[in-house]
PDB file of C-alpha atoms in Angstrom:
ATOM      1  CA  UNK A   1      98.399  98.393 123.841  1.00 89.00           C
ATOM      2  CA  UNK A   2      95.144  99.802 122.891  1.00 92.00           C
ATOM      3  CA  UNK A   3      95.444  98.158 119.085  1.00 91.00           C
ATOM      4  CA  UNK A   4      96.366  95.181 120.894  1.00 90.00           C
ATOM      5  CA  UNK A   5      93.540  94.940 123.206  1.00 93.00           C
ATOM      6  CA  UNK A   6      90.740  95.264 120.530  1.00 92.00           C
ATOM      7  CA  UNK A   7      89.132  92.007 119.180  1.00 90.00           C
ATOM      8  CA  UNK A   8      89.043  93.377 115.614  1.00 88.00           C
ATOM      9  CA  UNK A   9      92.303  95.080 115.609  1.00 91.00           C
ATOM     10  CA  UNK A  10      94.495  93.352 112.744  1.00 90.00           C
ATOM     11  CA  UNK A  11      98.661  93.140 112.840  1.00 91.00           C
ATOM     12  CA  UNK A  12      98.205  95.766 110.172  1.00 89.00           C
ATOM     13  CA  UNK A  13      96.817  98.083 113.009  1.00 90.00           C
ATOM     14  CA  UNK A  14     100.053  97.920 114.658  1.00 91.00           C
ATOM     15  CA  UNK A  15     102.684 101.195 115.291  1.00 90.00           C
ATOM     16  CA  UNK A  16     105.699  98.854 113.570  1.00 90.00           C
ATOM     17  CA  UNK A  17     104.223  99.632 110.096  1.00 92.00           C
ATOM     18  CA  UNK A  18     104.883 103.080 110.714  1.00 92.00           C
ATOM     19  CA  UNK A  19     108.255 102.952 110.861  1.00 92.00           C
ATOM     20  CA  UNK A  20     108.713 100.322 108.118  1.00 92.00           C
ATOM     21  CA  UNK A  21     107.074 102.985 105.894  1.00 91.00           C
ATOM     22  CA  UNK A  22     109.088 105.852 107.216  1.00 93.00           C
ATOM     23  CA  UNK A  23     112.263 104.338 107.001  1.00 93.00           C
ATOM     24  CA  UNK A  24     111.927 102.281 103.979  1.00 92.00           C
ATOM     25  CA  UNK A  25     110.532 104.697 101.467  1.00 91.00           C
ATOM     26  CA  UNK A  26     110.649 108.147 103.361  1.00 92.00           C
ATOM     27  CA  UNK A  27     106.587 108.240 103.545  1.00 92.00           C
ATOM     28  CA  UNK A  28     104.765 110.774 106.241  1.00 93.00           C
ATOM     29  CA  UNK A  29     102.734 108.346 108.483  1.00 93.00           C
ATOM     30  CA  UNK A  30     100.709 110.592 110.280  1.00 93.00           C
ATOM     31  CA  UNK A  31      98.750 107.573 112.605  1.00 93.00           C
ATOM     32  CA  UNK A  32      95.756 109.405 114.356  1.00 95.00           C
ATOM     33  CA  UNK A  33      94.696 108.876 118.143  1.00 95.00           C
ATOM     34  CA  UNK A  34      91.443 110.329 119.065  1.00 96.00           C
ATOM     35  CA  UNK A  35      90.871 110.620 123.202  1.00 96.00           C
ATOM     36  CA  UNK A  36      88.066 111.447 125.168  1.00 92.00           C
ATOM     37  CA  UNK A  37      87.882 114.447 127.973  1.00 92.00           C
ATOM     38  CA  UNK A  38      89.153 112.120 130.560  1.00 94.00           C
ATOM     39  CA  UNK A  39      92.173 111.498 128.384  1.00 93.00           C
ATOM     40  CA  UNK A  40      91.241 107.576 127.374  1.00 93.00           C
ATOM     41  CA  UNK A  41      92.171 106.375 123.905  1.00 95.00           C
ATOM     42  CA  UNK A  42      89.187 106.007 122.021  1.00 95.00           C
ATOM     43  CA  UNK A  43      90.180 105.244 118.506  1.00 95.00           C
ATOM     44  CA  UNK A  44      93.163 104.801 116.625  1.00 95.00           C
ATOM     45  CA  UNK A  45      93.351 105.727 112.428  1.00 94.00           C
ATOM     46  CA  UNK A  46      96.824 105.044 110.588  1.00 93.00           C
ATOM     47  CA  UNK A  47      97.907 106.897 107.329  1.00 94.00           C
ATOM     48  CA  UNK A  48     100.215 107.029 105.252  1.00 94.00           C
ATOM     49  CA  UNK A  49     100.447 110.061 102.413  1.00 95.00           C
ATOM     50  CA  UNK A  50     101.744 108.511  99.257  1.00 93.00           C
ATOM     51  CA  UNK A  51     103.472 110.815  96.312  1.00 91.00           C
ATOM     52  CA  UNK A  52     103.630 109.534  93.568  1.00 86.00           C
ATOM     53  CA  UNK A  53     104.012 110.975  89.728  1.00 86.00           C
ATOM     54  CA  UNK A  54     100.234 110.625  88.831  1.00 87.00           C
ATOM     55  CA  UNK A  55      99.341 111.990  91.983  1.00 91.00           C
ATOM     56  CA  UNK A  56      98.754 112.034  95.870  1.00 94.00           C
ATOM     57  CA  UNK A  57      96.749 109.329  98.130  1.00 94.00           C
ATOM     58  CA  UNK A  58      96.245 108.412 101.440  1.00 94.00           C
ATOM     59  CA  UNK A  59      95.204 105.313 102.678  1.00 93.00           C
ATOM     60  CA  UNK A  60      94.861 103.312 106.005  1.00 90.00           C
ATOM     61  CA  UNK A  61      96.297 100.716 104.602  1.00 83.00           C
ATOM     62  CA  UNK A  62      99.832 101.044 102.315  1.00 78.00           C
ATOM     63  CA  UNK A  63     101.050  97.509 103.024  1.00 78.00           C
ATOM     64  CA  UNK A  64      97.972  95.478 104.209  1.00 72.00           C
ATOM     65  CA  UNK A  65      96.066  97.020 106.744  1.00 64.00           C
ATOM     66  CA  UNK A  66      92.348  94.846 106.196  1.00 73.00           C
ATOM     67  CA  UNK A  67      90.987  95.785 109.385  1.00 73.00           C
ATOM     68  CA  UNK A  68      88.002  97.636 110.626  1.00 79.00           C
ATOM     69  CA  UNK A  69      88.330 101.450 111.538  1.00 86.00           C
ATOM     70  CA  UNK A  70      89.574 100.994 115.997  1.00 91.00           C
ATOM     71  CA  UNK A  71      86.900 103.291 117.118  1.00 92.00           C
ATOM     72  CA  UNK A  72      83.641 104.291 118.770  1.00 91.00           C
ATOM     73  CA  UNK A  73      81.326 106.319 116.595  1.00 90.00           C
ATOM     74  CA  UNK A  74      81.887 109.832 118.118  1.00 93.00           C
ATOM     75  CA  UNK A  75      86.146 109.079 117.879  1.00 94.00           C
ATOM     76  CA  UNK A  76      85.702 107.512 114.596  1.00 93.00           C
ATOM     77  CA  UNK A  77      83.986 110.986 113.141  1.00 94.00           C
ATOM     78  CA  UNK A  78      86.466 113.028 114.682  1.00 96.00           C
ATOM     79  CA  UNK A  79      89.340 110.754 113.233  1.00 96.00           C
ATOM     80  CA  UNK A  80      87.866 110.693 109.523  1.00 95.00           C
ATOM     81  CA  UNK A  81      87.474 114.277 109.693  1.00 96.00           C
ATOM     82  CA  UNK A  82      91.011 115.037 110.527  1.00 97.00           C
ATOM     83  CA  UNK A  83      92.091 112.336 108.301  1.00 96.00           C
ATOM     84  CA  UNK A  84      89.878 115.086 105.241  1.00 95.00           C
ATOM     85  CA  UNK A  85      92.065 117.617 106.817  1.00 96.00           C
ATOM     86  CA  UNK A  86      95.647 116.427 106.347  1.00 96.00           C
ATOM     87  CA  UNK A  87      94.260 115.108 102.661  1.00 96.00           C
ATOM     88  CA  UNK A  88      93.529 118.449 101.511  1.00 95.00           C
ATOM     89  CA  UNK A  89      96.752 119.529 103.264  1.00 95.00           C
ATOM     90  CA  UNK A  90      98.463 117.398 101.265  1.00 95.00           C
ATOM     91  CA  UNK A  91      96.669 118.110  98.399  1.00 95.00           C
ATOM     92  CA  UNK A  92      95.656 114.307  97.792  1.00 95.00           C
ATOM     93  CA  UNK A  93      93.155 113.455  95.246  1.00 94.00           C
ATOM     94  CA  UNK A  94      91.491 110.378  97.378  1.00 94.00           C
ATOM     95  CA  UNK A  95      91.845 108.889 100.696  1.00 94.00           C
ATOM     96  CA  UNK A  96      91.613 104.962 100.229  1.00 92.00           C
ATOM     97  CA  UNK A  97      90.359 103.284 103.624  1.00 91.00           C
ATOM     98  CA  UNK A  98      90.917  99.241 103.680  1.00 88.00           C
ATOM     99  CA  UNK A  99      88.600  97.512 105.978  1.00 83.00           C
ATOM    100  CA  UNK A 100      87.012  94.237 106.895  1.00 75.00           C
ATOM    101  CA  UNK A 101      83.055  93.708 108.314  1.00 72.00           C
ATOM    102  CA  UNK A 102      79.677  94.523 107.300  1.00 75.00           C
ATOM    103  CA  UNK A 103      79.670  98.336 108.247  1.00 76.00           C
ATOM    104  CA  UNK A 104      78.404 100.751 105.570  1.00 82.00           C
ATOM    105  CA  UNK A 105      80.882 103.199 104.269  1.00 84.00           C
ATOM    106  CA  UNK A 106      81.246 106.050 106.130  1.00 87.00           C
ATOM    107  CA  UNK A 107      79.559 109.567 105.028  1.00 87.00           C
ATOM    108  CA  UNK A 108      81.015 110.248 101.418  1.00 89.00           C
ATOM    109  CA  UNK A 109      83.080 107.422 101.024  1.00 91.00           C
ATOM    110  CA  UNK A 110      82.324 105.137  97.819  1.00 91.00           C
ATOM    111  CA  UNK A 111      82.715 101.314  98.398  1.00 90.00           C
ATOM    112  CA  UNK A 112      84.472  98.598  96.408  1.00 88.00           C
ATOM    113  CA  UNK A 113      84.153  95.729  97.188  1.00 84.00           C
ATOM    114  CA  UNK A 114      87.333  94.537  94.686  1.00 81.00           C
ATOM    115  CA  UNK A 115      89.409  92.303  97.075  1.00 78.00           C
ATOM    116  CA  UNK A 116      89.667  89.229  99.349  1.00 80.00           C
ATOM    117  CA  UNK A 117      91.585  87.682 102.063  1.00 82.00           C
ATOM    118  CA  UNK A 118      91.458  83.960 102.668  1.00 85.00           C
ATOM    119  CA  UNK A 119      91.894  82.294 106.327  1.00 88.00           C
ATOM    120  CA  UNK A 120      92.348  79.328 107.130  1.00 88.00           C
ATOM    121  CA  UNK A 121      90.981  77.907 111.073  1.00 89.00           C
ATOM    122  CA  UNK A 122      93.825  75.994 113.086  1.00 90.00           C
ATOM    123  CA  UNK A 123      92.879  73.336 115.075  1.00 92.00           C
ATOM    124  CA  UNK A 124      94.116  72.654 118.909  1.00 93.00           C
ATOM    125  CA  UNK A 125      96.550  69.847 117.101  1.00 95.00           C
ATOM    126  CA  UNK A 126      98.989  69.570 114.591  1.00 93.00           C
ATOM    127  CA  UNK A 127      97.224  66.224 113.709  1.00 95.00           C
ATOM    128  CA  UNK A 128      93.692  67.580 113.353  1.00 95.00           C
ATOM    129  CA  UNK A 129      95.159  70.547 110.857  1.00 92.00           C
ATOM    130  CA  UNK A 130      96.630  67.400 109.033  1.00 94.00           C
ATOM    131  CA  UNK A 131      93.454  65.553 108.838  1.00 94.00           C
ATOM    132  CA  UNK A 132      91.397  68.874 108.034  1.00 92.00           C
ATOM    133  CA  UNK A 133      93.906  69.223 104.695  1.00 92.00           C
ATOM    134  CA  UNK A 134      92.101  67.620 101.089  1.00 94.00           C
ATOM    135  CA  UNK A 135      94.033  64.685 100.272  1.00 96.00           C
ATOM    136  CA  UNK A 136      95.626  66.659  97.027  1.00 96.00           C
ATOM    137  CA  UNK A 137      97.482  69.182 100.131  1.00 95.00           C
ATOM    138  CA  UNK A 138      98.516  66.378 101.630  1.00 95.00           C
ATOM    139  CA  UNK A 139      99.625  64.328  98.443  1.00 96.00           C
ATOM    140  CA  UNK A 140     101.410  67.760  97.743  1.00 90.00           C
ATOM    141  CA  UNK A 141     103.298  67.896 101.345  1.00 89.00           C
ATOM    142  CA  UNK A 142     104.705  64.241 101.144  1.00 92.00           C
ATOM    143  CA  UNK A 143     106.095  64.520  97.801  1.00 89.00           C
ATOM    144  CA  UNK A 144     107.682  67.845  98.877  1.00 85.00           C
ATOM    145  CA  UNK A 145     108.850  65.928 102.306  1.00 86.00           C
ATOM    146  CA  UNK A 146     110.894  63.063  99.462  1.00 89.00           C
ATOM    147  CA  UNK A 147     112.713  65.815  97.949  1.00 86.00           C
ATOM    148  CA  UNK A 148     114.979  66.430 100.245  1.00 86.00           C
ATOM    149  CA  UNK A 149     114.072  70.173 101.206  1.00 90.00           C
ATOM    150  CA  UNK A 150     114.573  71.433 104.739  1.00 91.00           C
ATOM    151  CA  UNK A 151     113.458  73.843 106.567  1.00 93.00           C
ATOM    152  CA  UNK A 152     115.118  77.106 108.203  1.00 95.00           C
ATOM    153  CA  UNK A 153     114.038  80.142 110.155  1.00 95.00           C
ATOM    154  CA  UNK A 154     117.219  82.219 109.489  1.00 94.00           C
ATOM    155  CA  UNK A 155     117.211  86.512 108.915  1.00 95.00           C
ATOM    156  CA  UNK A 156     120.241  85.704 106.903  1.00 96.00           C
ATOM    157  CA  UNK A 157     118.320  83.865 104.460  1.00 97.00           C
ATOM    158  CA  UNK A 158     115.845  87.757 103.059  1.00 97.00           C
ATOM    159  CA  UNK A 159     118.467  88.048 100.017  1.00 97.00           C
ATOM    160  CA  UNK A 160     117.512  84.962  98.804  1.00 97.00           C
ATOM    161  CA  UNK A 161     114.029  84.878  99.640  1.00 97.00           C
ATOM    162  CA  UNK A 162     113.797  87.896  97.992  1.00 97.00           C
ATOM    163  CA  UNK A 163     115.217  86.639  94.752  1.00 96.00           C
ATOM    164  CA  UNK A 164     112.678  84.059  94.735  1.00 96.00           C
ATOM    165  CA  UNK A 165     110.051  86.568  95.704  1.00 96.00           C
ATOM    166  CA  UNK A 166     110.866  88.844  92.601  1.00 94.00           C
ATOM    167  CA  UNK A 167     111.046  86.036  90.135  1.00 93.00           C
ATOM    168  CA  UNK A 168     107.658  85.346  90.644  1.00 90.00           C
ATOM    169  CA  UNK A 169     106.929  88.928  90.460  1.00 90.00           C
ATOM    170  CA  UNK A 170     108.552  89.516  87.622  1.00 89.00           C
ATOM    171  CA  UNK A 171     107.000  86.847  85.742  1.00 89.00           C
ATOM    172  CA  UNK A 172     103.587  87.955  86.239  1.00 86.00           C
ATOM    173  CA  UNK A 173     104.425  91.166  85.603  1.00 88.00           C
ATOM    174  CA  UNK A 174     104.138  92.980  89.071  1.00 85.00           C
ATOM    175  CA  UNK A 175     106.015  95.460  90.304  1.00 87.00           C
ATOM    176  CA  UNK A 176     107.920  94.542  93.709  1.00 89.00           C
ATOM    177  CA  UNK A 177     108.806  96.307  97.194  1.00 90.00           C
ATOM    178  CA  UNK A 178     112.164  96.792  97.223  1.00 92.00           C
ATOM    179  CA  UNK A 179     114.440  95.083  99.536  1.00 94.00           C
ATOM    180  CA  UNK A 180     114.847  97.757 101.702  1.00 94.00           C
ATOM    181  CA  UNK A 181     111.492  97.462 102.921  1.00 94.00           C
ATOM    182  CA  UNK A 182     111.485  93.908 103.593  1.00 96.00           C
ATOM    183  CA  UNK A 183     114.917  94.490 105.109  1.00 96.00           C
ATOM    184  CA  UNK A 184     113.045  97.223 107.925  1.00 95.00           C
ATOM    185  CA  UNK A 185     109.902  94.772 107.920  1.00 95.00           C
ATOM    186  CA  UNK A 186     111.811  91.747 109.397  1.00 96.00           C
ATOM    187  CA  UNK A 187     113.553  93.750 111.510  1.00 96.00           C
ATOM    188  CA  UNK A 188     110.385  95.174 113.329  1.00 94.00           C
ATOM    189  CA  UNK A 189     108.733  91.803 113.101  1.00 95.00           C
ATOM    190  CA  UNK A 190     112.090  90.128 115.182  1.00 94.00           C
ATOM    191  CA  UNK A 191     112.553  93.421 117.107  1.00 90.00           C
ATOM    192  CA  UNK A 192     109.234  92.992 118.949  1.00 79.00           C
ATOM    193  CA  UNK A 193     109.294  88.941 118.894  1.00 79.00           C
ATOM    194  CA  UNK A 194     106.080  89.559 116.251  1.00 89.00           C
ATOM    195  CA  UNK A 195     107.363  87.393 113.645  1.00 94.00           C
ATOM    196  CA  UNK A 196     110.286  86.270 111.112  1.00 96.00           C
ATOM    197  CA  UNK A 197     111.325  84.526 107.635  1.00 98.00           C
ATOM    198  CA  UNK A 198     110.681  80.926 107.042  1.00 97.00           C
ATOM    199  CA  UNK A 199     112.292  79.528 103.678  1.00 97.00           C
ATOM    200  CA  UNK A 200     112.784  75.729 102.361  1.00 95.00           C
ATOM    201  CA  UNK A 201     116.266  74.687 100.604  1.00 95.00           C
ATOM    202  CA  UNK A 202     116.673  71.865  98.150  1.00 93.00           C
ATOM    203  CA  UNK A 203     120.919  70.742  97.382  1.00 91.00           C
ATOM    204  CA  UNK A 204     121.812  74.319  99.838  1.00 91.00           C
ATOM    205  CA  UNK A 205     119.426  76.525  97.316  1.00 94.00           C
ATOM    206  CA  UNK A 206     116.444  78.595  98.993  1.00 96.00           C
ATOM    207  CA  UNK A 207     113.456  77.519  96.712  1.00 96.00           C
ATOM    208  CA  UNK A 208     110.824  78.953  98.863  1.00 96.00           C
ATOM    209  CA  UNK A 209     109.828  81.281 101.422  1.00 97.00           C
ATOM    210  CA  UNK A 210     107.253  83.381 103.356  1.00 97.00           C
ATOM    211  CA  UNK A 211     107.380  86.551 105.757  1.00 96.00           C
ATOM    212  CA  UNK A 212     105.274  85.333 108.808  1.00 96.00           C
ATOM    213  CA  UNK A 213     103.734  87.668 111.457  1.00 95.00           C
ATOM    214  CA  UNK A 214     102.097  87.284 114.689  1.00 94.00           C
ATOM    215  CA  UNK A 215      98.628  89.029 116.284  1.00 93.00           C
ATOM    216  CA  UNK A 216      96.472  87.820 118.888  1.00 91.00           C
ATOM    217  CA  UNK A 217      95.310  84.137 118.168  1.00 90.00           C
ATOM    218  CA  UNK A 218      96.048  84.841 114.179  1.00 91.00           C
ATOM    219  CA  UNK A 219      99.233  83.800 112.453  1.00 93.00           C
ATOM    220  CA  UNK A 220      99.968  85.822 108.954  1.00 93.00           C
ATOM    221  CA  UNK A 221     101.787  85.174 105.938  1.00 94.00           C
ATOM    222  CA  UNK A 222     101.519  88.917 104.017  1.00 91.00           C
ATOM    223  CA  UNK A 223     104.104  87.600 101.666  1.00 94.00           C
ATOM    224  CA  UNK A 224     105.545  84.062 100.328  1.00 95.00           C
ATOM    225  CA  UNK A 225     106.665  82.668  97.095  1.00 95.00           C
ATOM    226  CA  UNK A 226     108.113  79.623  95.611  1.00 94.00           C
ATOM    227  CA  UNK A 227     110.141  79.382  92.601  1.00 92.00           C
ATOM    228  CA  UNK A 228     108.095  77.766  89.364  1.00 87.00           C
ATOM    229  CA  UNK A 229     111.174  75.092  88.828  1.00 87.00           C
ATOM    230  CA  UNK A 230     110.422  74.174  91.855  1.00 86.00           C
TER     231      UNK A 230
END
């Protein structure tokens, strides 16, 4: 509720990640809440402590998370500086903290600036969003609309969304979330109403796909994938 209320909060703010991460790949989420005297929530800081061969991280943000730090500035020290805490605890050799906006780094935190998101504004129509396309999108969507592909919103349909999925991973060379994890993603996303799978067929054969998810007035797609015959 308190994510949920926040104008900056992101879907990767939200509790369900937790559990995706706990129950897909055994990971220790410890997600921070920071209250005042009078018992209010005040800010909210989600981790997860990653193992890995090379070494131990934590980060904010395992699966997504590009979203400022929920806080005011006295909760936000006292979350950071627990969040130091369970690092050296863990013995990690970083804590990585993804976030959107203008705000400096916090106090001995380095930032890189190495990666994007790109958004795209709906408009109050389906019509205006069709007239706000360049004509090469919509010379794209009516060729697509002649092949005879059809659209289904089916959980049935992961197994072969993920095929298509790890195709395209595999071709660039990028190593892929198992499908255990998108198995306990869709669930959360359908448990709370927060989302689902979307995939096209062409002849009865799933030729692409995306994971949608639902937050406030934004819509996203954190994964999708089409097959290159296609």
């Amino acid at each position: 509720a308190f994510v949920t209320a926040q104008a900056t909060s992101e879907h990767y703010h939200l509790v369900l990640w937790r559990g995706v991460g706990e129950r897909a790949y055994g990971l220790r989420a410890p997600y921070l809440l920071c209250r005042g005297a009078d018992g209010a929530l005040r800010g909210v800081l989600p981790l997860f402590i990653v193992r890995r061969p090379f070494g131990t991280f934590m980060t904010n943000g395992l699966f997504g998370a590009y979203g400022p730090l929920l806080a005011d500035a006295e909760a936000r020290a006292a979350l950071l500086a627990r969040a130091r805490e369970l690092a050296e605890e863990a013995r990690a050799h970083h804590i990585t903290l993804k976030q959107l906006g203008d705000d400096p780094p916090p106090p001995g935190y380095v930032l890189r600036d190495t990666s994007v998101i790109a958004t795209l504004a709906l408009a109050d129509t389906a019509d205006k969003v069709w007239r706000g396309f360049r004509d090469k999108t919509r010379n794209a969507v009516r060729k697509a609309q002649k092949q005879s592909l059809s659209f289904h919103e089916d959980p049935a349909d992961l197994a072969e969304f993920y095929d298509v999925l790890a195709e395209n991973m595999h071709r660039k060379g990028t190593p892929i979330y198992g499908i255990a994890f998108f198995r306990e993603l869709l669930a959360a996303l359908l448990k709370d109403g927060g989302g689902g799978l979307a995939v096209l067929r062409h002849e009865g054969r799933v030729v692409s796909g995306g994971i949608v998810a639902y937050h406030r007035d934004r819509v996203y797609v954190p994964f999708a994938s089409s097959r290159p015959s296609a």
